Short mmCIF file of C-alpha atoms in Angstrom, two decimals:
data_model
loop_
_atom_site.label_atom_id
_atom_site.label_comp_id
_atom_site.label_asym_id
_atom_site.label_seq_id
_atom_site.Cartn_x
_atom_site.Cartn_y
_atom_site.Cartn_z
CA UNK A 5 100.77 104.80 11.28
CA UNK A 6 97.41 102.94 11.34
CA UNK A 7 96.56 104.39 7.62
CA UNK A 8 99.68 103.28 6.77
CA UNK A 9 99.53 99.62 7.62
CA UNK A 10 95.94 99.64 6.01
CA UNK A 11 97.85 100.59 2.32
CA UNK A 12 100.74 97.94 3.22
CA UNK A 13 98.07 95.17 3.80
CA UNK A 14 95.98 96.39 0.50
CA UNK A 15 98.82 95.95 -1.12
CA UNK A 16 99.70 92.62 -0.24
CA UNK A 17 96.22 91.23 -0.78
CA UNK A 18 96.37 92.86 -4.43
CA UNK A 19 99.69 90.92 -5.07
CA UNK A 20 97.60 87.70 -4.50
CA UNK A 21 95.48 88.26 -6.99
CA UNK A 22 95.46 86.27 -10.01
CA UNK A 23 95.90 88.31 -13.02
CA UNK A 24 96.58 91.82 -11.28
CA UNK A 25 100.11 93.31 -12.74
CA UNK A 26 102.04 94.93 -10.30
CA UNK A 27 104.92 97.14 -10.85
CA UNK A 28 107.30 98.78 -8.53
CA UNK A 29 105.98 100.75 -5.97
CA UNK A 30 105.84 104.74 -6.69
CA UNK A 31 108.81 106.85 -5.34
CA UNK A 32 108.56 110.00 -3.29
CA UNK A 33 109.93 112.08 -5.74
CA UNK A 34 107.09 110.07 -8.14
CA UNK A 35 104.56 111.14 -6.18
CA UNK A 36 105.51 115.16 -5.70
CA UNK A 37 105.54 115.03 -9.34
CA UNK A 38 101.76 113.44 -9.51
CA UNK A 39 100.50 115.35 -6.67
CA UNK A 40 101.41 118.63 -8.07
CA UNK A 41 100.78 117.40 -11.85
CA UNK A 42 97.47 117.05 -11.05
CA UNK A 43 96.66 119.21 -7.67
CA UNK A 44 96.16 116.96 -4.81
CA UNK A 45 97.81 114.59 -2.14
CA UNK A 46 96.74 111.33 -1.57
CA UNK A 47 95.38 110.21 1.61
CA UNK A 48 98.14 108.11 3.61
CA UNK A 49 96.72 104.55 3.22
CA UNK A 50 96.08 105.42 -0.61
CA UNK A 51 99.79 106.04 -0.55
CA UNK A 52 101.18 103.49 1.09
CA UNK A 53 99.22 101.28 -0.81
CA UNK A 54 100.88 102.45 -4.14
CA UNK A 55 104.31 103.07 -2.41
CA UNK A 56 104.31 99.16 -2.04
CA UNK A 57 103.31 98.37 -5.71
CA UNK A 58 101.75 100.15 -8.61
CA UNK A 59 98.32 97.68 -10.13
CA UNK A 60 98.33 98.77 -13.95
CA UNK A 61 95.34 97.18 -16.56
CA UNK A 62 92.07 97.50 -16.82
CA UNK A 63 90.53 99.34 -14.44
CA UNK A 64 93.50 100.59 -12.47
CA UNK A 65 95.43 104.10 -12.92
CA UNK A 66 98.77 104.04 -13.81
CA UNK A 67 100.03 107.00 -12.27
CA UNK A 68 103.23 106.78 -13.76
CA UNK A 69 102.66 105.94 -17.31
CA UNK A 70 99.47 106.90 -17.82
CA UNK A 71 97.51 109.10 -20.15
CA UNK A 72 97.72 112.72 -18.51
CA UNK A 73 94.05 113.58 -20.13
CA UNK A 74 92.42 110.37 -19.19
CA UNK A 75 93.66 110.26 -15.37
CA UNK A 76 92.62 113.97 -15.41
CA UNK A 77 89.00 112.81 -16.18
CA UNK A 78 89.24 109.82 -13.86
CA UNK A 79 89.96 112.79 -11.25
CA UNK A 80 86.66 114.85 -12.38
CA UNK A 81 84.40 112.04 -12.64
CA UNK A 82 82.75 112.30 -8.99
CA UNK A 83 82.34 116.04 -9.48
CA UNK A 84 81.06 115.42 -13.07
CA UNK A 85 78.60 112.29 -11.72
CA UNK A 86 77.27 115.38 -9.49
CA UNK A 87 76.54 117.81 -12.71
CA UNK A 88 74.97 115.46 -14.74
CA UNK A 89 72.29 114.87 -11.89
CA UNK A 90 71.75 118.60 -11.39
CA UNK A 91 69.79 119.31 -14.60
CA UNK A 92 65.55 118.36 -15.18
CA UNK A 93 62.63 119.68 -12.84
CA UNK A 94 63.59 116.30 -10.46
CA UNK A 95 67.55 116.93 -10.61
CA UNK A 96 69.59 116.87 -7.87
CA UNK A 97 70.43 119.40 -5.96
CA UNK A 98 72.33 120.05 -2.45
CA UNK A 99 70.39 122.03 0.52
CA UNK A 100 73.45 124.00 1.66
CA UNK A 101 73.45 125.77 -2.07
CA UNK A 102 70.41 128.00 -1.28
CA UNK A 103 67.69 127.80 -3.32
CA UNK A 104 67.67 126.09 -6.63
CA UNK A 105 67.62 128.70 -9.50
CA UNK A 106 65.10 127.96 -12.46
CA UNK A 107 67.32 128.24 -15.07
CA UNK A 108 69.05 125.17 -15.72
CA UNK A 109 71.96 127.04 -16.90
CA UNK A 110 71.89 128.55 -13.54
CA UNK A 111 71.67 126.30 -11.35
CA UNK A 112 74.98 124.40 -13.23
CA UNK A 113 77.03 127.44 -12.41
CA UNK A 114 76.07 127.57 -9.34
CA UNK A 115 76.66 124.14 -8.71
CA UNK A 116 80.47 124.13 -10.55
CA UNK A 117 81.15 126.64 -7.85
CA UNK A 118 80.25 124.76 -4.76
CA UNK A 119 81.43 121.76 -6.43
CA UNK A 120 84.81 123.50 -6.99
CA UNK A 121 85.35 123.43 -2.86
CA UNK A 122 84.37 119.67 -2.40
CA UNK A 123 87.26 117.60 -0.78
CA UNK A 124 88.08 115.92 -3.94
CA UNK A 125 87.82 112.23 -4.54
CA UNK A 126 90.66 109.82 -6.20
CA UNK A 127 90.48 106.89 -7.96
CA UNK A 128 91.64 103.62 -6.65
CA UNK A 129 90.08 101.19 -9.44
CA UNK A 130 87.74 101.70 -11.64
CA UNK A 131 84.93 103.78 -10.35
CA UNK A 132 85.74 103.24 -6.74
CA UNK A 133 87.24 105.99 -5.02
CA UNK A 134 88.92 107.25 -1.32
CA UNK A 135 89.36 110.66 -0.32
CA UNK A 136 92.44 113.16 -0.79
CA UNK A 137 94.21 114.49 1.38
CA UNK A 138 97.41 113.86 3.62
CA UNK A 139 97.13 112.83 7.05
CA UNK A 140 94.04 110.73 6.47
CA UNK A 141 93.20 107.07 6.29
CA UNK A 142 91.10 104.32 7.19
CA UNK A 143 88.12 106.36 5.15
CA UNK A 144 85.49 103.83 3.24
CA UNK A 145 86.44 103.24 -0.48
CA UNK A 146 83.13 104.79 -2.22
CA UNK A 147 81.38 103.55 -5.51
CA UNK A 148 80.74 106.36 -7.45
CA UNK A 149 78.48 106.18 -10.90
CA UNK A 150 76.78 109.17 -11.50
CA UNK A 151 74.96 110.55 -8.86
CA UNK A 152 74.45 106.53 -7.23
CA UNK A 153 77.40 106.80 -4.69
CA UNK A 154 77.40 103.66 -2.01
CA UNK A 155 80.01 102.49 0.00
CA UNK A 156 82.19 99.69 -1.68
CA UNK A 157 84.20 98.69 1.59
CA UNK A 158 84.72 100.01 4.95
CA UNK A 159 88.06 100.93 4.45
CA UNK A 160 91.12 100.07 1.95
CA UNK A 161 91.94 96.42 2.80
CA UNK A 162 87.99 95.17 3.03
CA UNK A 163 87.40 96.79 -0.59
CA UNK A 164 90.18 94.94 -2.07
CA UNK A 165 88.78 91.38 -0.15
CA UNK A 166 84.85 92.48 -1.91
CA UNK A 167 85.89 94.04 -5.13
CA UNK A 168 88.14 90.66 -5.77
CA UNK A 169 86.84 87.98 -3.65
CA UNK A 170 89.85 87.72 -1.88
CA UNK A 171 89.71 86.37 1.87
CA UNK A 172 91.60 88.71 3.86
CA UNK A 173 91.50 88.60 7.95
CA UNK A 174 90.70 92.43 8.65
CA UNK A 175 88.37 93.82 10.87
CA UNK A 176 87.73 97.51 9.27
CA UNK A 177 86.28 100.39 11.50
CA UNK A 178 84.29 102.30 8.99
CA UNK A 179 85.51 106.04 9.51
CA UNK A 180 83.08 108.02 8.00
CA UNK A 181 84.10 109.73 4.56
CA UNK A 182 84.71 113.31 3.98
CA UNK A 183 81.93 116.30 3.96
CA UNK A 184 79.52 116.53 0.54
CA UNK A 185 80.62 112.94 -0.11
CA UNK A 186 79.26 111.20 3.00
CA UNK A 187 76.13 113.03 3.09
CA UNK A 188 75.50 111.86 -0.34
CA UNK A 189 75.93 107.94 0.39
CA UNK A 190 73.08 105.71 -0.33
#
């Protein structure tokens, strides 16, 4: 229920902002169809934050209008921050994956296929992100360029009072993030 009120409260605080356009809330039948379109669930605060209203412009996904192909690479781009990291003598590269192969081709494939079992990431605005997955909430909203990934706000409600300047009275609790992704937090 917590998660919940945390979307509800986004939500409002986004409908004070000047210039944001809101549109109806998304549906439950909306979001099977998004959830299976594109092969996850969003995390309940994430949710109720778009059950209430739907932000569309610049920066925001429109989940229910919006191009198929570009919210599909708004989906990949934490994964695809990782891979262009992993290449050069200096790239990055994860401890649990073993030892790094010398072959850059290598050590990409290798890399796809841990990357491939991360808890995937969604986008909430632009290149800030929370967590899939049903049953969760409260999780920090993470900035994520690239391989520079720093937290953006402790939770759903204090990122849309410092991404927008808006003065919200919230008191977040700063639940860590998921596995991979917190571990990779500057």
């Amino acid at each position: 229920m917590k998660a919940v009120t945390l979307g509800r409260k986004a939500a409002a605080a986004v409908a004070a902002i000047p210039g944001v356009m809101l549109h109806p809330g998304l549906s439950d039948a909306e979001f099977m169809v998004i959830e299976a379109r594109y092969g996850f669930a969003f995390a309940d605060d994430h949710r109720a934050f778009l059950a209430a209203a739907l932000p569309v412009g610049d920066g925001w996904v429109d989940w229910r209008n919006g191009d198929e192909e570009t919210i599909r690479d708004r989906l990949a781009w934490p994964v695809e921050g990782i891979l262009f990291h992993i290449p050069g003598a200096l790239g990055f590269w994860y401890p649990t994956w073993g030892e790094r192969p010398q072959r850059e081709a290598d050590a990409l494939a290798i890399a796809r296929e841990h990357l491939a079992g991360v808890p995937g990431m969604v986008p909430v605005y632009s290149h800030r992100f929370l967590p899939a997955g049903p049953g969760g909430g409260g999780h920090p909203v993470l900035s994520m360029h690239a391989g520079d990934i720093i937290v953006y706000g402790d939770d759903l409600v204090d990122y849309i009072g410092r991404e927008f300047g808006v003065p919200i009275d919230h008191r977040a609790e700063g639940t860590p993030t998921v596995e991979f992704w917190r571990d990779l937090v500057s």
